[in-house]
Each structure stands twice: as structure tokens, then as C-alpha cells.
Coordinates of C-alpha atoms in Angstrom, one line a residue:
M1 CA -13.9 -2.0 -74.8
A2 CA -16.6 0.4 -73.7
A3 CA -16.2 -0.6 -70.1
R4 CA -12.5 0.1 -70.2
L5 CA -13.2 3.5 -71.7
V6 CA -15.6 4.4 -68.9
R7 CA -13.1 3.4 -66.2
R8 CA -10.3 5.5 -67.9
C9 CA -12.4 8.6 -68.5
P10 CA -12.0 11.2 -65.6
W11 CA -15.3 11.5 -63.7
Q12 CA -15.6 15.2 -64.0
H13 CA -15.3 15.1 -67.8
L14 CA -17.7 12.1 -68.0
G15 CA -20.3 13.9 -65.8
A16 CA -20.0 17.1 -67.9
F17 CA -20.3 15.1 -71.1
L18 CA -23.5 13.3 -69.9
S19 CA -25.1 16.4 -68.5
A20 CA -24.3 18.7 -71.4
P21 CA -27.0 19.1 -74.1
S22 CA -26.1 17.3 -77.3
A23 CA -27.7 16.4 -80.5
V24 CA -26.0 13.0 -80.4
P25 CA -27.8 10.5 -78.3
A26 CA -25.7 8.8 -75.7
S27 CA -27.0 5.4 -77.0
L28 CA -25.1 6.0 -80.2
L29 CA -21.8 6.4 -78.3
L30 CA -22.1 3.7 -75.7
P31 CA -23.9 0.3 -75.6
A32 CA -27.3 0.4 -73.9
G33 CA -26.1 -1.2 -70.7
K34 CA -23.2 1.2 -70.4
V35 CA -25.5 4.2 -71.1
A36 CA -27.6 3.2 -68.1
L37 CA -24.5 2.9 -66.0
A38 CA -23.1 6.3 -67.0
R39 CA -26.4 8.0 -66.3
A40 CA -26.6 6.5 -62.9
L41 CA -23.1 7.9 -61.9
P42 CA -23.4 10.8 -59.4
Q43 CA -21.7 14.1 -60.1
A44 CA -18.3 14.3 -58.3
P45 CA -18.3 17.1 -55.7
L46 CA -15.9 20.0 -56.1
A47 CA -13.8 19.0 -53.1
S48 CA -13.1 15.6 -54.5
L49 CA -11.5 17.1 -57.5
H50 CA -8.6 18.2 -55.3
A51 CA -8.3 15.2 -53.0
P52 CA -4.9 13.4 -53.1
S53 CA -4.7 10.2 -55.0
P54 CA -2.1 7.6 -55.7
S55 CA -1.4 9.3 -59.0
G56 CA -1.7 12.8 -57.6
R57 CA 1.0 15.3 -56.5
A58 CA 2.4 15.6 -53.0
D59 CA 0.7 19.0 -52.6
G60 CA -2.7 17.5 -52.7
F61 CA -3.8 18.7 -56.2
P62 CA -4.0 16.2 -59.1
A63 CA -1.1 16.3 -61.5
K64 CA -3.6 17.0 -64.3
E65 CA -4.3 20.5 -62.8
H66 CA -0.7 21.4 -63.0
V67 CA -0.4 20.1 -66.5
E68 CA -3.5 22.0 -67.6
D69 CA -2.1 25.2 -65.9
S70 CA 1.2 24.9 -67.7
T71 CA -0.4 24.1 -71.1
N72 CA -3.1 26.8 -70.9
P73 CA -1.6 29.6 -73.1
E74 CA -3.1 32.4 -71.0
H75 CA -1.9 30.9 -67.7
R76 CA 1.5 30.3 -69.1
V77 CA 1.8 33.9 -70.3
I78 CA 0.8 35.2 -66.9
S79 CA 3.3 33.0 -65.1
E80 CA 6.1 34.3 -67.4
L81 CA 5.0 37.9 -66.8
I82 CA 5.1 37.3 -63.0
E83 CA 8.5 35.8 -63.1
S84 CA 10.0 38.5 -65.4
A85 CA 8.5 41.4 -63.4
T86 CA 11.2 43.7 -62.0
S87 CA 9.0 46.2 -60.0
P88 CA 5.9 46.2 -57.9
Q89 CA 4.2 48.4 -60.5
E90 CA 4.5 45.7 -63.2
L91 CA 3.0 43.1 -60.9
F92 CA 0.1 45.4 -59.9
Q93 CA -0.7 46.0 -63.6
L94 CA -1.1 42.3 -64.2
N95 CA -4.2 42.3 -61.9
E96 CA -5.6 45.3 -63.9
L97 CA -5.0 43.7 -67.3
H98 CA -5.9 40.1 -66.5
S99 CA -8.5 38.4 -64.4
L100 CA -6.3 36.6 -61.9
N101 CA -7.5 33.6 -60.0
S102 CA -6.6 33.1 -56.3
N103 CA -3.6 30.9 -57.1
Q104 CA -2.1 33.5 -59.5
A105 CA -2.8 36.3 -57.1
S106 CA -0.9 34.4 -54.4
V107 CA 2.1 33.9 -56.8
V108 CA 2.0 37.7 -57.5
I109 CA 2.2 38.5 -53.7
T110 CA 5.1 36.0 -53.3
R111 CA 6.9 37.7 -56.1
L112 CA 6.2 41.1 -54.5
S113 CA 7.9 40.0 -51.3
R114 CA 10.9 38.6 -53.1
L115 CA 11.3 41.9 -55.0
A116 CA 11.0 43.9 -51.7
A117 CA 13.8 41.7 -50.2
E118 CA 16.1 41.8 -53.2
K119 CA 15.8 45.6 -53.9
H120 CA 15.3 46.7 -50.2
L121 CA 11.9 48.3 -51.0
E122 CA 9.7 49.9 -48.4
T123 CA 7.1 47.3 -47.6
D124 CA 4.7 49.9 -46.1
R125 CA 4.2 51.4 -49.5
I126 CA 3.3 48.0 -51.0
L127 CA 0.9 47.2 -48.2
Q128 CA -0.8 50.6 -48.5
D129 CA -1.3 50.3 -52.2
E130 CA -4.9 49.8 -53.1
R131 CA -4.0 47.2 -55.8
F132 CA -2.3 45.1 -53.1
G133 CA -5.6 45.1 -51.2
Q134 CA -7.3 43.9 -54.4
L135 CA -4.9 41.0 -54.7
L136 CA -5.6 40.0 -51.1
A137 CA -9.3 40.2 -51.8
V138 CA -8.9 37.8 -54.7
V139 CA -7.0 35.3 -52.5
D140 CA -9.4 35.6 -49.7
A141 CA -12.4 35.0 -51.9
Q142 CA -11.1 31.6 -53.1
V143 CA -8.3 30.7 -50.7
S144 CA -9.4 27.1 -50.7
Q145 CA -8.4 26.9 -54.4
V146 CA -4.7 27.9 -53.8
W147 CA -2.3 25.1 -54.3
N148 CA -0.5 23.8 -51.2
N149 CA 3.0 24.9 -52.1
T150 CA 1.7 28.3 -53.2
L151 CA -0.2 28.6 -50.0
V152 CA 2.9 28.0 -47.9
N153 CA 4.8 30.5 -49.9
L154 CA 2.0 33.0 -49.6
L155 CA 2.0 32.8 -45.8
K156 CA 5.7 33.3 -45.7
S157 CA 5.5 36.3 -48.1
L158 CA 2.8 38.0 -46.0
Y159 CA 5.0 37.6 -42.9
M160 CA 8.0 39.1 -44.8
L161 CA 5.9 42.0 -46.0
G162 CA 4.7 42.7 -42.4
L163 CA 1.0 42.3 -43.0
D164 CA -0.9 42.9 -39.7
G165 CA -1.7 39.5 -38.1
G166 CA -5.1 40.9 -37.0
R167 CA -6.3 41.4 -40.6
R168 CA -9.0 39.1 -41.8
E169 CA -7.0 38.1 -44.9
M170 CA -4.0 37.0 -42.9
Q171 CA -6.2 35.1 -40.5
S172 CA -8.0 33.4 -43.4
V173 CA -4.7 32.2 -44.9
E174 CA -3.4 30.9 -41.5
H175 CA -6.8 29.1 -41.0
E176 CA -6.5 27.5 -44.4
V177 CA -3.0 26.4 -43.7
L178 CA -4.2 24.9 -40.3
W179 CA -6.9 22.9 -42.1
R180 CA -4.5 21.6 -44.7
L181 CA -1.7 20.4 -42.4
R182 CA -2.5 16.7 -43.0
R183 CA -2.2 17.2 -46.8
L184 CA 1.2 19.0 -46.7
S185 CA 4.4 17.2 -47.5
L186 CA 7.0 16.9 -44.8
R187 CA 9.2 19.4 -46.6
Q188 CA 6.3 22.0 -46.5
L189 CA 5.8 21.3 -42.8
A190 CA 9.5 21.9 -42.2
V191 CA 9.3 25.2 -44.1
L192 CA 6.2 26.2 -42.1
A193 CA 7.8 25.3 -38.8
E194 CA 11.0 27.3 -39.5
L195 CA 8.9 30.3 -40.6
L196 CA 6.5 30.2 -37.6
A197 CA 9.3 29.6 -35.1
V198 CA 11.0 32.8 -36.3
K199 CA 8.0 35.0 -36.8
Q200 CA 5.6 33.9 -34.1
G201 CA 7.5 32.0 -31.4
K202 CA 6.6 29.2 -29.1
D203 CA 3.1 30.6 -28.3
S204 CA 1.8 30.2 -31.8
K205 CA -1.1 27.8 -32.1
L206 CA -0.3 27.1 -35.7
L207 CA 3.3 26.3 -34.8
G208 CA 2.1 23.9 -32.1
E209 CA 0.0 22.0 -34.6
V210 CA 2.8 21.9 -37.2
V211 CA 5.2 20.5 -34.5
R212 CA 2.7 17.9 -33.5
K213 CA 2.5 16.7 -37.2
L214 CA 6.3 16.6 -37.4
E215 CA 6.5 14.6 -34.2
L216 CA 4.1 12.0 -35.8
R217 CA 5.8 11.9 -39.2
W218 CA 9.5 12.2 -38.2
T219 CA 10.2 8.8 -39.6
E220 CA 9.5 10.2 -43.1
L221 CA 12.5 12.5 -42.8
E222 CA 15.0 11.9 -45.7
G223 CA 18.1 13.8 -46.4
T224 CA 20.2 16.0 -44.1
R225 CA 19.0 19.4 -45.0
T226 CA 15.6 19.1 -43.5
V227 CA 17.0 17.5 -40.3
V228 CA 19.5 20.3 -39.9
I229 CA 16.9 23.1 -40.4
L230 CA 14.5 21.6 -37.9
M231 CA 17.2 21.0 -35.3
S232 CA 18.5 24.6 -35.6
K233 CA 15.3 26.5 -36.0
V234 CA 12.5 24.4 -34.4
G235 CA 14.1 22.0 -32.0
H236 CA 13.9 24.4 -29.0
V237 CA 10.1 24.6 -29.4
S238 CA 9.6 20.9 -28.6
P239 CA 12.0 18.7 -26.6
A240 CA 10.1 15.6 -27.8
L241 CA 10.7 16.6 -31.5
M242 CA 14.3 17.3 -30.7
D243 CA 14.7 13.8 -29.3
R244 CA 13.5 12.3 -32.5
L245 CA 15.6 14.7 -34.6
E246 CA 18.7 13.6 -32.7
D247 CA 17.9 10.0 -33.4
K248 CA 17.5 10.8 -37.1
A249 CA 20.7 12.8 -37.1
L250 CA 22.5 9.9 -35.6
E251 CA 21.3 7.7 -38.5
L252 CA 22.5 10.3 -41.0
A253 CA 25.7 11.3 -39.3
E254 CA 27.9 9.9 -42.1
Q255 CA 26.2 12.1 -44.7
F256 CA 26.5 15.5 -43.0
S257 CA 28.8 18.1 -44.5
P258 CA 31.1 20.2 -42.3
E259 CA 28.7 23.1 -42.5
E260 CA 25.8 20.9 -41.4
I261 CA 27.8 19.4 -38.5
R262 CA 28.6 23.0 -37.5
R263 CA 24.9 23.9 -37.5
I264 CA 23.9 20.8 -35.5
A265 CA 26.6 21.4 -32.9
L266 CA 25.5 25.0 -32.5
A267 CA 21.8 23.9 -32.1
L268 CA 22.8 21.4 -29.4
A269 CA 24.9 24.1 -27.7
F270 CA 22.3 26.8 -27.7
Q271 CA 19.7 24.3 -26.3
N272 CA 22.1 22.9 -23.8
R273 CA 21.5 19.4 -25.1
R274 CA 24.6 17.3 -24.4
S275 CA 23.8 14.3 -26.7
V276 CA 26.9 12.3 -26.2
P277 CA 26.2 9.6 -28.9
L278 CA 25.4 12.2 -31.5
L279 CA 28.4 14.3 -30.6
R280 CA 30.7 11.3 -30.7
A281 CA 29.4 10.3 -34.1
L282 CA 29.7 13.8 -35.6
S283 CA 33.3 14.0 -34.2
Y284 CA 34.3 10.6 -35.7
H285 CA 33.0 11.5 -39.2
L286 CA 34.5 14.9 -39.0
L287 CA 37.9 13.4 -38.4
Q288 CA 37.5 10.6 -41.0
K289 CA 36.1 12.4 -43.9
H290 CA 36.8 16.1 -43.8
S291 CA 40.5 17.1 -44.0
E292 CA 40.0 20.9 -44.6
L293 CA 37.6 23.0 -42.4
G294 CA 36.9 26.7 -42.8
L295 CA 37.4 29.3 -40.2
T296 CA 33.7 29.6 -39.4
V297 CA 33.3 25.9 -38.9
L298 CA 36.4 25.6 -36.7
M299 CA 35.3 28.6 -34.5
D300 CA 31.7 27.4 -34.1
L301 CA 32.7 23.8 -33.4
I302 CA 35.1 24.7 -30.6
F303 CA 32.5 27.1 -29.2
A304 CA 29.9 24.3 -29.2
Y305 CA 32.2 21.8 -27.6
G306 CA 33.1 24.3 -24.9
K307 CA 29.5 25.3 -24.2
L308 CA 28.6 21.6 -23.8
N309 CA 31.8 20.7 -21.9
F310 CA 32.3 17.8 -24.3
H311 CA 35.9 16.6 -24.5
Q312 CA 37.2 15.0 -27.7
P313 CA 41.0 15.5 -27.7
Q314 CA 41.5 14.4 -31.3
V315 CA 39.0 16.9 -32.5
F316 CA 40.6 19.6 -30.3
Q317 CA 44.0 18.8 -31.8
K318 CA 42.7 19.1 -35.3
I319 CA 40.9 22.3 -34.7
A320 CA 43.9 23.8 -32.9
S321 CA 46.3 22.8 -35.7
D322 CA 43.9 24.1 -38.4
L323 CA 43.4 27.4 -36.5
Q324 CA 47.1 28.1 -35.9
P325 CA 48.0 29.2 -39.4
L326 CA 44.8 31.3 -39.6
V327 CA 45.4 33.3 -36.4
A328 CA 47.2 36.1 -38.3
T329 CA 44.1 36.6 -40.5
M330 CA 41.6 36.6 -37.7
T331 CA 39.8 39.6 -36.2
P332 CA 40.2 40.5 -32.5
L333 CA 36.7 39.2 -31.8
E334 CA 37.5 35.9 -33.5
V335 CA 40.7 35.5 -31.5
T336 CA 38.8 36.2 -28.3
R337 CA 36.1 33.7 -29.1
C338 CA 38.7 31.1 -29.9
V339 CA 40.8 31.5 -26.7
R340 CA 37.7 31.6 -24.5
S341 CA 36.4 28.4 -25.9
F342 CA 39.6 26.5 -25.3
A343 CA 39.8 28.0 -21.8
L344 CA 36.2 26.7 -21.1
L345 CA 37.4 23.3 -22.1
K346 CA 40.6 23.7 -20.1
W347 CA 42.6 22.4 -23.0
L348 CA 45.9 24.0 -23.8
N349 CA 47.6 23.8 -27.2
L350 CA 50.9 25.6 -26.8
P351 CA 51.6 26.5 -30.5
L352 CA 48.1 27.9 -30.9
F353 CA 48.3 29.9 -27.7
E354 CA 51.8 31.2 -28.6
A355 CA 50.3 32.4 -31.9
I356 CA 47.5 34.1 -30.1
A357 CA 49.9 35.8 -27.7
Q358 CA 52.0 37.0 -30.6
Y359 CA 48.9 38.2 -32.4
T360 CA 47.9 40.2 -29.3
L361 CA 51.3 41.8 -29.2
D362 CA 51.3 42.7 -32.9
N363 CA 47.8 44.1 -32.8
S364 CA 47.9 45.7 -29.4
K365 CA 46.8 49.1 -30.8
E366 CA 43.8 47.7 -32.5
M367 CA 42.9 45.3 -29.7
P368 CA 39.8 46.6 -27.7
V369 CA 40.3 46.5 -23.9
P370 CA 37.4 44.1 -23.3
H371 CA 39.0 41.6 -25.7
L372 CA 42.4 42.0 -24.1
C373 CA 40.7 41.3 -20.7
S374 CA 39.1 38.1 -22.1
I375 CA 42.5 36.9 -23.4
I376 CA 44.1 37.5 -20.0
V377 CA 41.4 35.6 -18.1
S378 CA 41.6 32.7 -20.6
F379 CA 45.4 32.5 -20.1
A380 CA 44.9 32.4 -16.4
R381 CA 42.3 29.6 -16.5
L382 CA 44.9 27.5 -18.3
N383 CA 47.9 28.9 -16.3
F384 CA 49.6 29.8 -19.6
Q385 CA 52.6 32.0 -19.6
P386 CA 53.7 33.2 -23.1
S387 CA 57.3 32.5 -24.0
A388 CA 57.6 36.3 -24.6
H389 CA 55.9 37.0 -21.3
E390 CA 58.0 40.1 -20.5
D391 CA 56.9 41.8 -23.8
F392 CA 53.3 40.6 -23.5
F393 CA 52.8 41.8 -19.9
S394 CA 54.7 45.0 -20.6
M395 CA 52.1 45.7 -23.2
V396 CA 49.3 44.7 -20.8
H397 CA 50.6 47.0 -18.0
E398 CA 51.0 49.9 -20.5
K399 CA 47.4 49.6 -21.8
L400 CA 45.3 48.3 -19.0
P401 CA 45.8 50.5 -15.9
G402 CA 44.3 53.6 -17.5
Q403 CA 41.1 51.6 -18.3
L404 CA 40.5 50.1 -14.9
E405 CA 38.0 52.7 -13.9
S406 CA 35.9 52.0 -17.0
L407 CA 35.6 48.3 -16.4
E408 CA 32.5 46.8 -14.9
A409 CA 32.9 45.2 -11.5
P410 CA 32.7 41.6 -12.6
V411 CA 35.2 42.2 -15.4
L412 CA 37.6 44.1 -13.1
V413 CA 37.6 41.3 -10.5
D414 CA 38.1 38.6 -13.2
V415 CA 41.1 40.6 -14.6
V416 CA 42.8 41.2 -11.3
W417 CA 42.2 37.7 -10.2
S418 CA 43.7 36.4 -13.4
L419 CA 46.8 38.7 -13.0
C420 CA 47.2 37.2 -9.5
V421 CA 47.2 33.7 -11.0
L422 CA 49.8 34.8 -13.6
Q423 CA 51.8 36.5 -10.9
Q424 CA 51.4 39.9 -12.6
A425 CA 49.2 41.8 -10.2
G426 CA 51.0 44.9 -9.1
P427 CA 49.9 47.3 -6.3
R428 CA 47.7 49.5 -8.6
Y429 CA 45.6 46.5 -9.6
L430 CA 45.2 45.2 -6.0
R431 CA 44.4 48.7 -4.7
R432 CA 41.6 49.1 -7.2
A433 CA 40.0 45.8 -6.5
L434 CA 40.3 45.9 -2.7
A435 CA 39.2 49.5 -2.3
P436 CA 36.4 49.8 0.4
A437 CA 34.2 51.7 -2.0
F438 CA 34.5 48.9 -4.6
H439 CA 33.2 46.1 -2.5
A440 CA 30.9 48.0 -0.1
H441 CA 27.8 46.8 -2.1
L442 CA 28.7 43.1 -1.4
R443 CA 27.9 43.3 2.3
G444 CA 24.7 41.5 3.0
D445 CA 24.2 40.4 -0.6
S446 CA 23.6 36.6 -0.7
S447 CA 23.0 36.4 -4.4
P448 CA 25.1 33.8 -6.4
K449 CA 26.7 36.6 -8.4
A450 CA 27.7 38.6 -5.3
Q451 CA 29.1 35.4 -3.6
S452 CA 31.2 34.6 -6.7
L453 CA 32.6 38.1 -6.7
L454 CA 33.4 37.9 -3.0
L455 CA 35.1 34.6 -3.4
K456 CA 37.5 36.0 -6.0
L457 CA 38.1 39.1 -3.9
M458 CA 39.1 36.8 -1.1
H459 CA 41.6 35.1 -3.4
I460 CA 42.9 38.5 -4.5
N461 CA 43.2 39.5 -0.8
A462 CA 45.2 36.4 0.0
A463 CA 47.5 37.0 -2.9
A464 CA 48.0 40.6 -1.7
R465 CA 48.9 39.4 1.8
L466 CA 51.0 36.4 1.0
E467 CA 52.6 37.2 -2.4
S468 CA 52.9 40.9 -2.7
P469 CA 55.3 42.3 0.0
D470 CA 55.3 45.7 -1.6
Y471 CA 51.6 46.1 -1.2
A472 CA 50.5 48.0 2.0
G473 CA 46.8 48.0 1.6
P474 CA 43.9 48.3 1.7
F475 CA 42.7 44.7 2.5
L476 CA 39.3 43.2 2.9
P477 CA 37.7 43.8 6.3
A478 CA 37.3 40.8 8.7
E479 CA 33.5 40.8 8.4
L480 CA 33.7 40.1 4.7
L481 CA 36.4 37.4 5.1
G482 CA 34.0 35.5 7.4
A483 CA 30.9 36.1 5.3
Q484 CA 31.6 33.7 2.5
G485 CA 30.2 30.2 3.1
R486 CA 29.4 27.0 1.4
G487 CA 25.6 27.5 1.7
A488 CA 23.5 24.4 1.4
E489 CA 26.2 22.4 -0.5
R490 CA 26.0 18.7 0.4
A491 CA 29.0 16.6 1.3
T492 CA 30.2 14.2 -1.4
P493 CA 30.6 10.5 -0.5
L494 CA 34.4 11.0 -0.6
Q495 CA 34.1 13.9 1.9
S496 CA 31.8 11.9 4.2
G497 CA 34.1 8.9 4.1
L498 CA 37.2 11.0 4.8
K499 CA 35.5 12.6 7.8
E500 CA 34.4 9.2 9.2
A501 CA 37.9 7.7 8.7
L502 CA 39.7 10.6 10.3
G503 CA 37.3 10.6 13.2
G504 CA 38.2 7.0 14.0
L505 CA 41.9 7.8 13.6
L506 CA 41.9 10.8 15.8
G507 CA 39.9 9.2 18.6
S508 CA 38.4 12.5 19.6
G509 CA 36.6 15.2 17.8
D510 CA 38.8 17.8 19.6
N511 CA 41.9 16.5 17.8
G512 CA 40.8 17.9 14.4
R513 CA 38.6 20.4 12.5
F514 CA 36.1 19.6 9.7
D515 CA 34.6 21.8 6.9
V516 CA 37.0 24.6 7.7
R517 CA 36.3 28.0 6.1
T518 CA 39.6 30.0 5.6
V519 CA 40.2 33.7 5.1
Y520 CA 41.9 32.9 1.8
G521 CA 38.6 31.8 0.1
W522 CA 39.4 28.1 0.2
H523 CA 37.5 25.4 2.2
I524 CA 39.4 22.6 3.9
D525 CA 37.5 19.3 4.3
A526 CA 39.5 18.4 7.3
E527 CA 42.7 19.4 9.2
M528 CA 44.7 17.9 12.1
L529 CA 47.8 19.0 14.1
L530 CA 50.6 16.5 14.8
D531 CA 53.6 16.9 17.1
A532 CA 57.1 15.9 16.2
E533 CA 56.3 12.3 17.0
N534 CA 53.2 12.3 14.8
K535 CA 50.8 12.2 17.7
P536 CA 47.6 14.3 17.3
L537 CA 47.3 17.5 19.2
P538 CA 44.1 19.5 19.9
P539 CA 44.3 22.5 17.5
K540 CA 42.0 24.8 19.4
G541 CA 44.6 26.2 21.7
F542 CA 47.0 27.2 19.0
A543 CA 47.1 30.3 16.7
A544 CA 45.4 29.8 13.4
P545 CA 45.9 32.8 11.1
H546 CA 44.0 31.1 8.3
L547 CA 40.7 31.2 10.2
P548 CA 38.4 34.2 10.4
H549 CA 38.4 33.9 14.2
S550 CA 41.3 32.0 15.8
E551 CA 40.4 30.0 19.0
G552 CA 43.9 30.1 20.4
T553 CA 47.0 32.3 20.6
A554 CA 49.8 29.8 21.4
P555 CA 52.4 29.3 18.7
L556 CA 52.8 25.8 17.2
P557 CA 55.3 23.6 19.1
P558 CA 58.7 22.8 17.4
G559 CA 58.4 20.1 14.9
A560 CA 54.6 20.3 14.7

């Protein structure tokens, strides 16, 4: 019986009992053999009192400490006062009226940051208050005694209040967190990672250590919330961690809500991670389980699919059909985002685009010019002509010409190019894009951006020459027409095979041209000239208006 009593008695209480002076001899309480055993027991060190045990809590402190804190009348009163405080002054008075320990002072600071956020208080006044410095001093003096969860909340609160990272108290808290990482629960590590990723960025040493712990313990992840938070907030910091999170998300795909699917899709899009298995799983469960999706979910999903160039026609059809009745309630920005995403995917849904065209007509006065330009470019990418195209383009021609001077060069070129595709580019648009002063800066510029602009200008110039008989000029000069090239682009296997096959068919290299650059901005892999009897002719001696520099002047023979 006495042996069982010794085993059940907490060591710290047993040590205190044996070391305390007492008028009652220990031999009267325990048998002689057990007294000798008890006296031989060493005193437990202070650190061991907080070591995790099978019966302890996840935050590393024994459950008994939490029970004692909640049952201690004074501690319970202080906790209630902290929670019920409605102003920083009430919280500061607590430190004056009560002798707070480091854990209680940490809770006070956390409550201060919450009040500052809820009531939009000036954090500078809180930080400059002398009593706040006293709270920090209490924490700093016994930071090792702050409970794990309270410590994590304390660090988050100090960041929210804007405490200088160079202060000793802040560095002390960060150092303590660093030393305790192994004892933190996975949820606490996730909270830390999210906080540090936002407040300190990739270069944070503490964030690097937290991420390494998460990489080692990722199999402990349970539930969807933590996975979603880590993917959206921390995944960009560590590709290795993101790989593991994608694997975990694939396991949990069936459990994700539409909002969580939206956040995961956006995380993948912003990090340019085209995880096809995960995207397919999310798409499948989205179609199978979720019949009604909100506007935000629909908009962000189609944006993510467009950004990743991931095609899932059934999902696109659902998104388009769900968006169509909502178009009338959307803002111009939302309409623009929607149409641009579908244009990126090159996926046309006629009812939806008709609704967008009608929305643009009905709200033309409120539609900003940049948004109108984006809608025109998107229509051109899909070669979409509204059923009410006369009314639509009448509105465009009424609103747009007066704003051409204010458009940036890339936007102007995109708009005029799109109007050419839609066969709506009048002389005033062509004249503005092909004006010498507009494209003078492109000469000698070999940057990708300049080459892209030049290519579209060549397309506009071709449309002006071939499809606009009423347009008299100006046109692009010859030196610009011959300046656009393919650069270091390598031939594809199909192009190489075509060249080899045609070379054998023609018999002589003089009977054809390969890799032809035209003045229209298009490249021809190969071209050949055949007479009326389908026999090859050498093209060099004949006029070739599609080349920057024609090698011959003779007209093509009849029937060629």
C-alpha cells in the first residue's frame, strides 16, 4: 500500500514534504524501508516540472499546472478581469493592482493587441506607455515560464503592435520560441509559420526553422484548415514543403469545402504550380458535391484555371452557367476579371459572353475605359462577335477614340490589334497606332516586350494594307518590317521533318524557301511555287510582295 502511495505521489510534492520541517517523524507516516527510499530520492530540477509527459498537455506543460491555474481563486479573478477589459487603461491597472507573473503579463499584452485591432487604437501610444514597458519587463524576466500557446500568441501580438524587432524583449521572445520549436504542437507551428511569412518574409531565420520542423512532421497534419493555411501562406517559402502539402491535399480532397478549394487553387496559381493530379481531384469533388458556388469562388476558380492553363471543360461549363445569372449584379472589375480568365483559357461560352456584352452596353457610362479595353481584347482572343454587334461597337467607337491619347503604348496596341481581328479598326485607330512618333522608340530595341509590340504592329500594318482600302497611311517603314525575327527559336521535330521531306520532293533547294519571314508578321515554315502542271519553279525570279526584300520582279506565270 505504501509503495503504491509513493509511486502515485507527484515528485515535487514528495520532495517538498520530506524536506519541510515537521514535528511528525517520517517513520510514523511510512514504514522504515519506504522512509529510506523516500529520503534517497533526489529533488526534481525545475525544468523537469515542465517537461512533456504522456499525461501532459500538447503545449509542453503538465495538465496539473493548468488545473491549478484555473482553480486558484486569484488567478481565476485576474483571467476574468483580463478578458472583460474594454480599454488599455483597465489592462494597465491590473499590473499596478496585482503582482502578475510572466504568463499573465503575456496574456495582458495579447489582449492589448486584440483591443487595438478591434477598436482601431493607435499602437504607438500603447508602446510608449511606461506601464507597457513594465509588462515587457515581467515577461522578459521569466520568459521561460510562459506557456507554449501563450508564447505563440505573445509573439503574434508584439508583431501586431509593431514592437521594434531590435529591442531586447522582442529578441528574447523570438529566441525562446526558437528553443521551444520541438515542443510546439503542429497547429502552433502552422500559426507561427503563417505569422512569420507575413511579418518577416523568406529571409527570417526563425521562419526557416519552423518550416524545417513542418517538413519533418507533415505526416501529422490532420484536417483541412491547417493544410489550406500552410499552402496559401507558407507554401511559397519552401518548395519541398509545398510538395508534401500537395500530397496531403490530394488525400483530403474529398473533405475540402468550396472556399478551401478556392484558396488552394489560388495558392497553386500564385506559385505557378500546375499540380495536375490535385487540380483534377479538386475539380471532380467540386462537380460531385457542391451544386451552388458563390460569386467569389467562381471568379477565383476561373482565374486560377486560366493562370495555370488547366483545362477542365465540365468545370468551365458549370462556372459559366453559374456566372451567367450573376452578371447583372457584378461590378465592372468583376466582369473584366471574368472575361479575361475565359479568354486566357480560350474557352467561349456564348450565353455568358452575350450577357457580358449586354452588361457592357447597359453600363457603358459607368464602365472605365481600361475595363472596356480588356473586354475588347478578350473578345478578340476568342473571335467573339456579339449578336448586337452594331450597338456594341457603336458604343465602343463613341467612347474609345477620345481616350486613345491617354492609353499606354502596350494597351493601345492591344486594343487596335483586337479591333483589327474583329474587323472594326477604322482609319483613326490605324493612324494612331502606325504614326511614326508612336513606334520610333522600337527601333533597335531587342527586348521581348518591344518585339511583342512590333509583331502586333506588323499585324496592324498588314490589316491596314490588305483590309482597309479607305486608309491612306501612314504605314510602318521597311526597316521595321524586316527587323522582327524568330531569334534563337529552335525548329520543332515537325518543322524539321517537313523541311527534309520537301527538300527531297523539290529535288533542289532553289525550288523552295524555308523559314520565311514576311512583312505581315507571320513566319512561313516553307513555301514552293508550282506551274499550271504542278511542276516546281524556282521562286527567286518572281515578285514576292510578302517578303521584306523581293529577289525578283517578274509576275507569276498564268496558272501558277
